[in-house]
Coordinates of C-alpha atoms and ligand atoms in Angstrom, one line a residue:
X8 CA -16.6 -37.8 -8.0
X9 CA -17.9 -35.8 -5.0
X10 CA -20.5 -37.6 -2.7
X11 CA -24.1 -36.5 -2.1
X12 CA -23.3 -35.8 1.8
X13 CA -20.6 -33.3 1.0
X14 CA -19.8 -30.4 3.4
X15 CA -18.3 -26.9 2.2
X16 CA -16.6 -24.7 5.0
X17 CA -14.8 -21.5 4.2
X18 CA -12.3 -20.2 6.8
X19 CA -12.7 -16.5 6.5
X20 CA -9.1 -14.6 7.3
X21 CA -8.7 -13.2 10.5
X22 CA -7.5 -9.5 11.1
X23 CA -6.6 -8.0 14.3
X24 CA -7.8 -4.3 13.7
X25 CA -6.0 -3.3 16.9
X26 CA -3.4 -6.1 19.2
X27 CA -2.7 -4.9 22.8
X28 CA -0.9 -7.2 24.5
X29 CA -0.3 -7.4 28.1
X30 CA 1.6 -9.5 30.9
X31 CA 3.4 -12.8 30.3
X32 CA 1.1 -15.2 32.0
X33 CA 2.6 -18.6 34.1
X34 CA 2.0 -20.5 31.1
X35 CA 3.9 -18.9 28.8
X36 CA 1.0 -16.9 26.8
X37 CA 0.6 -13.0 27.0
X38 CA -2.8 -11.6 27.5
X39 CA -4.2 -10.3 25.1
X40 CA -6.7 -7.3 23.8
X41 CA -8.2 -7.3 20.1
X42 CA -10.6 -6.1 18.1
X43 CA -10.9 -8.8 15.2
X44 CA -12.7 -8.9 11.9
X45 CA -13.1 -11.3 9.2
X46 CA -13.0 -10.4 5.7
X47 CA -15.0 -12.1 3.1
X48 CA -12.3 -14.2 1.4
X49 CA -10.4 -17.5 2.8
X50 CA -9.8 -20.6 2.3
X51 CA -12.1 -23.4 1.3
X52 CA -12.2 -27.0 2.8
X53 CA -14.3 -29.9 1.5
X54 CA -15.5 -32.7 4.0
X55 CA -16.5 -35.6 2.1
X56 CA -17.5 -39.4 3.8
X57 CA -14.6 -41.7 3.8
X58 CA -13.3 -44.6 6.6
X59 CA -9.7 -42.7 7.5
X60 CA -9.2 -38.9 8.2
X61 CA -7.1 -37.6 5.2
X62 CA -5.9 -34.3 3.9
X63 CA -5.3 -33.2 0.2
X64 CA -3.8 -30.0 -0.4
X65 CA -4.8 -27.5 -3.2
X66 CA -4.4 -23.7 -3.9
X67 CA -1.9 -21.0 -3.8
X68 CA -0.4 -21.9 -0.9
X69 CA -0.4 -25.5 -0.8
X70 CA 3.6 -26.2 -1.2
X71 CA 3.7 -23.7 1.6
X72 CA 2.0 -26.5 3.5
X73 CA 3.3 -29.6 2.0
X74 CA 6.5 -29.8 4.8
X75 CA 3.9 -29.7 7.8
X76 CA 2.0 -33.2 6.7
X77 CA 0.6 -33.3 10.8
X78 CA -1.0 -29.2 10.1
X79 CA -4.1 -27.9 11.7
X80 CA -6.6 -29.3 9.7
X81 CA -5.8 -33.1 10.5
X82 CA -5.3 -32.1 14.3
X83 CA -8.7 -30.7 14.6
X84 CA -10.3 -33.6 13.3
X85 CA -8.6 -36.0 15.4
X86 CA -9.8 -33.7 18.4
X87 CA -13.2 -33.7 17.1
X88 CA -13.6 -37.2 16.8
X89 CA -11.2 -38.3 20.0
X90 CA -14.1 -35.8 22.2
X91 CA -17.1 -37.4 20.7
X92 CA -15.8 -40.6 21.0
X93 CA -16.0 -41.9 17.7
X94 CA -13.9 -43.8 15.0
X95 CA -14.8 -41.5 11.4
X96 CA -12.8 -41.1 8.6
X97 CA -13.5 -38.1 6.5
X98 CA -11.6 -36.9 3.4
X99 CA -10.2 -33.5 3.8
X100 CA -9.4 -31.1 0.8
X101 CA -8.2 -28.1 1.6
X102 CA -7.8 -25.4 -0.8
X103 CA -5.3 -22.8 0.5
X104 CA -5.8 -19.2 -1.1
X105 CA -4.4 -17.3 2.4
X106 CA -0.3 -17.4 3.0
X107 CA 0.6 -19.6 5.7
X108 CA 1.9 -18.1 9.2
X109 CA 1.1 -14.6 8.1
X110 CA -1.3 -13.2 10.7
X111 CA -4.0 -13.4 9.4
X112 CA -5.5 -16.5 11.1
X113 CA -4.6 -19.4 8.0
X114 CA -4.1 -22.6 10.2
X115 CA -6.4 -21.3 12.7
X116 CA -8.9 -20.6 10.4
X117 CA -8.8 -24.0 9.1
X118 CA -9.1 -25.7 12.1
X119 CA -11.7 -24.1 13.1
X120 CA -13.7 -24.9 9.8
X121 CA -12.6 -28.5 9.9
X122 CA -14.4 -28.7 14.0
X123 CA -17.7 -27.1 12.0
X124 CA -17.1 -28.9 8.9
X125 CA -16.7 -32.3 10.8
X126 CA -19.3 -32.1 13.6
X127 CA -22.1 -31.1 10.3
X128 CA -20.3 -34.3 8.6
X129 CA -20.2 -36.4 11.5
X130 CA -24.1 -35.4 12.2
X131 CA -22.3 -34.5 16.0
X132 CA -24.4 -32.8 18.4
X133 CA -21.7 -30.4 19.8
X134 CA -22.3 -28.2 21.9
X135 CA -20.8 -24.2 21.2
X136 CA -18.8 -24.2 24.8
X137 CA -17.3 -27.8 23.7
X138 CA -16.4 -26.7 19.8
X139 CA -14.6 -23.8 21.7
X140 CA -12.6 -25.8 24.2
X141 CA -11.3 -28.1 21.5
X142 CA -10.7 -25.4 19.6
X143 CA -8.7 -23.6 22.5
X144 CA -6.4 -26.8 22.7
X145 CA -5.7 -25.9 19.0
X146 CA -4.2 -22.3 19.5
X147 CA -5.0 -19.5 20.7
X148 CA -6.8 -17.8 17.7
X149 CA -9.0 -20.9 16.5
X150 CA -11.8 -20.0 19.0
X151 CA -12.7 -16.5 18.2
X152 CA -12.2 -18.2 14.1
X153 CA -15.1 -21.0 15.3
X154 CA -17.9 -18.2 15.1
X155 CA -15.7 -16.0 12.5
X156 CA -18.1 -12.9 13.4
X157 CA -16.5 -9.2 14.6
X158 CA -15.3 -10.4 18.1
X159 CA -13.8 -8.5 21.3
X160 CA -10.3 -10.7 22.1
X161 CA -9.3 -11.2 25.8
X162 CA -6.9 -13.5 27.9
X163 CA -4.4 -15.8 25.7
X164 CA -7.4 -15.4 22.6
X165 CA -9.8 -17.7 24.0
X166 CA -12.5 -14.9 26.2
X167 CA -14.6 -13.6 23.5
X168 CA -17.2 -10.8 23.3
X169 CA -19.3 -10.7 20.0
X170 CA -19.7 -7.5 18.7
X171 CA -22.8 -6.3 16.4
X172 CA -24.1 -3.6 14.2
X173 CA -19.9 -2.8 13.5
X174 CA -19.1 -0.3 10.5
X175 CA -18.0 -1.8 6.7
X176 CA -15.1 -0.8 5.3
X177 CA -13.3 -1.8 1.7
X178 CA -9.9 -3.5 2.8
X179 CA -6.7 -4.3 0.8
X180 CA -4.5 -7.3 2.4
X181 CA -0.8 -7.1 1.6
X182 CA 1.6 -10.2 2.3
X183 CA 5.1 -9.3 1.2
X184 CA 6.3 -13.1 1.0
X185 CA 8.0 -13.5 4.3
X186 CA 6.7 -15.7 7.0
X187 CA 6.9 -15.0 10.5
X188 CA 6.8 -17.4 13.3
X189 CA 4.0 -16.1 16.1
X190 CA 6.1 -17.3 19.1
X191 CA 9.5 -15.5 17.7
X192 CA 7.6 -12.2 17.3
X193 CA 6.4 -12.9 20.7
X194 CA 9.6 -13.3 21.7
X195 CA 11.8 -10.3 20.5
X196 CA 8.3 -8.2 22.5
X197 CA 9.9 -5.1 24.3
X198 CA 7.6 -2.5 24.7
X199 CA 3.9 -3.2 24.7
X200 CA 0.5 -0.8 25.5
X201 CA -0.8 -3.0 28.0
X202 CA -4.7 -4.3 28.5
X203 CA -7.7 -2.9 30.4
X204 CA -9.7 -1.0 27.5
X205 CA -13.4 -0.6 27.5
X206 CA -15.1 -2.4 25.2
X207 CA -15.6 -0.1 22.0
X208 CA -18.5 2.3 21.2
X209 CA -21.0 2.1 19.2
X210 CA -20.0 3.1 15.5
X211 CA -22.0 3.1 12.1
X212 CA -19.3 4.8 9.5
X213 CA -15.6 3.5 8.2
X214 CA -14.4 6.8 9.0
X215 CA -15.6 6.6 12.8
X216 CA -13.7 3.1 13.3
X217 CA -10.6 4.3 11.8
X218 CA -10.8 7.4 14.3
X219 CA -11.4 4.9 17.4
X220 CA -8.0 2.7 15.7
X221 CA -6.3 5.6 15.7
X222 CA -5.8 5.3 19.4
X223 CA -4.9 2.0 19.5
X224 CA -1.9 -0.5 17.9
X225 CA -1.0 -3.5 16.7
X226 CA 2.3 -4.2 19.8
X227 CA 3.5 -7.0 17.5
X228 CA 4.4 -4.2 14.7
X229 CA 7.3 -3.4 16.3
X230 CA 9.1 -6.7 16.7
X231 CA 8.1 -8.2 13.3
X232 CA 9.9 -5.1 11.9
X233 CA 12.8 -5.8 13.7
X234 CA 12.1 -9.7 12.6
X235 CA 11.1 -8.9 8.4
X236 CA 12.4 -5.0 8.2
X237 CA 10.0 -5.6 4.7
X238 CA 6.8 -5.3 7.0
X239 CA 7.9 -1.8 8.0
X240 CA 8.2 -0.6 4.5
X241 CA 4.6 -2.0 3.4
X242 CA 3.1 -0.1 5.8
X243 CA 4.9 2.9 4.9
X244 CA 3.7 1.8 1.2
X245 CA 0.1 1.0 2.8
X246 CA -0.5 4.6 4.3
X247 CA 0.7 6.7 1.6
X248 CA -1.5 5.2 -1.2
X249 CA -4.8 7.8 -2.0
X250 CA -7.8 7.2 -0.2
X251 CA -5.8 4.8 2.7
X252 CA -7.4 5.9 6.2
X253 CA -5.6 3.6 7.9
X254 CA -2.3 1.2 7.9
X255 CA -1.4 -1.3 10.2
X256 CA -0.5 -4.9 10.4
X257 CA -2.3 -7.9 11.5
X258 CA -1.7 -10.6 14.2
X259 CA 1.9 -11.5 14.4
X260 CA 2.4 -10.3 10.9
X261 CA 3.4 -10.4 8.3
X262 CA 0.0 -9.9 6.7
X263 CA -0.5 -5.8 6.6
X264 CA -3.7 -3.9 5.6
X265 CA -4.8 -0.7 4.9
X266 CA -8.4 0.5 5.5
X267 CA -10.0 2.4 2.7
X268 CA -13.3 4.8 2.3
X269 CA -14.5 2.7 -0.6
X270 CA -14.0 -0.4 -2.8
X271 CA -12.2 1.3 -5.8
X272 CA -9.5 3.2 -3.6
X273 CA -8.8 -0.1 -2.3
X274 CA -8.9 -1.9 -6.0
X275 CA -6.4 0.6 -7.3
X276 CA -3.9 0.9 -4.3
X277 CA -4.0 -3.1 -4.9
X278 CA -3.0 -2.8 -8.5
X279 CA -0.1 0.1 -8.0
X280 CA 1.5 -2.5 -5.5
X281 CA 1.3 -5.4 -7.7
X282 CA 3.1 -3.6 -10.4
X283 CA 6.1 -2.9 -7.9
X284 CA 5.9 -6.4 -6.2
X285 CA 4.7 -8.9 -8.4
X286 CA 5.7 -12.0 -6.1
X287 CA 3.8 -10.2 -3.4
X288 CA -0.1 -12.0 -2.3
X289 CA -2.8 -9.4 -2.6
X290 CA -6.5 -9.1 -1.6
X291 CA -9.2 -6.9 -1.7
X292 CA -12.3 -7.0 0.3
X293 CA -14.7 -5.7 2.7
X294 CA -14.6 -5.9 6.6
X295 CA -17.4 -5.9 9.0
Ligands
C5P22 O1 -1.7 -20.5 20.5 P1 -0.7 -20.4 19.4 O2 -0.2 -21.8 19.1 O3 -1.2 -19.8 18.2 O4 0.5 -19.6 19.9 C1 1.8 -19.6 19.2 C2 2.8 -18.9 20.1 O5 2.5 -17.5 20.2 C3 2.8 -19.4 21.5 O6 3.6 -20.5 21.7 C4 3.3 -18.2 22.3 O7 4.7 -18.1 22.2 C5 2.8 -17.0 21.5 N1 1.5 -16.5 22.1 C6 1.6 -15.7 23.2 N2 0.4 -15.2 23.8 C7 -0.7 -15.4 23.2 C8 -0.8 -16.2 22.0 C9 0.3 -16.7 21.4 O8 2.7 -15.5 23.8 N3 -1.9 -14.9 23.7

């Protein structure tokens, strides 16, 4: 039975719809330049009472999860409740509909839920800047995932600029089954665009984001190629389908989307994949 004082969190995916990066830093993290939205789908996390922090697994994804027992989710509560200073229990389930390392925030996404989820459970009076320095100690992406609103990404992930009034556009998310490690994509990094760009216009249509995207890039494309040669291939597959305005992948891959001028391009390109690639994780939704 589920108790009265219940809290339900989703954790929105993340998508990098541009990733410049830029000089490796003293402590081992690149800076970074992004333009991130969150699509309305993600996974779901339930906070109920309880006297130990625990973590049930549910959902697509969950075996994906089952050799990481110590994952996000159970590191951000300990965080939570090591900063405030208190001993609560809480019992975690999360349901996992996103693939796990696949660029699309996942883990980050999570933890960042669990720090909103816990502090509403906890009755914590956190303040923003705090939630966002615990969540910085978490990785790199789990701040900008805390307020899960279209953000402008600096430094390692963590300098955020919230952006408002952006454009909607119908999305299709494509994971072709491989998993790809963010700090070995990092790694095989040879060339890279570089930082210093202005934050973006103002823009009101899908078709005026897409032309601003056009001169930007995802930098991590090129070495999760190399990594999964698959990822190059789906967004081959991505930008030739009708009514795609736009292929690229997101994050450290190997989550790729395609930006579409309406819902039912998007709908249909999801379905002629799926035929081809049943084992394939697909989603449609809208940005922004
Ligand atoms: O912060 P997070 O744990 O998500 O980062 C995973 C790895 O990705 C880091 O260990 C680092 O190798 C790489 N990374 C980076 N620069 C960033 C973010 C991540 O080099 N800004």
């Amino acid at each position: 039975m589920i108790a009265a004082e219940t809290v339900r969190v989703v954790a929105p995916a993340k998508i990098n719809l541009f990733l410049h990066v830029g000089a490796k830093r003293a402590d081992g993290y690149h800076e970074l330049e992004s333009l991130v939205f969150f699509a309305k789908l993600g996974d779901e996390l339930v906070f109920e009472p309880a006297d130990e922090i625990s973590l049930a697994v549910e959902g697509r994804f969950a075996e994906a999860l089952s050799h990481d027992p110590d994952n996000l989710v159970l590191k951000a509560a300990r965080a939570l409740a090591d900063d405030a200073k208190i001993r609560k229990g809480a019992r975690i389930t999360l349901t996992k509909n996103l693939p796990v390392a696949s660029g699309i925030g996942g883990g980050s996404a999570d933890a960042a839920a669990t720090l909103r989820g816990l502090a509403r459970l906890w009755d914590l009076q956190v303040m923003p800047e705090r939630l966002h320095q615990i969540g910085q100690s978490l990785g790199s992406d789990v701040p900008v995932c805390i307020g899960s609103t279209p953000a402008w990404m600096e430094g390692r992930g963590e300098k955020l600029t919230r952006l408002d009034g952006f454009p909607q556009a119908a999305i299709l998310l494509v994971n072709p089954g491989v998993a790809v490690p963010t700090g070995k994509v990092f790694a095989a990094l040879k060339a890279r665009r570089g930082i210093g760009l202005p934050l973006p216009p103002a823009m009101t249509t899908a078709n005026e984001l897409v032309a601003y995207l056009k001169n930007t890039a995802n930098d991590l494309e090129a070495p999760a190629r190399e990594i999964a040669p698959v990822v190059g291939e789906l967004l081959d597959t991505l930008a030739a389908q009708p009514g795609a305005l736009l292929s690229r992948m997101s994050g450290s891959g190997a989550t790729c989307f395609a930006l579409f001028e309406n819902n039912q391009a998007a709908i249909a390109a999801s379905r002629a994949l799926n035929v081809r690639n049943p084992g394939w994780w697909f989603a449609t939704s809208r940005i922004g």
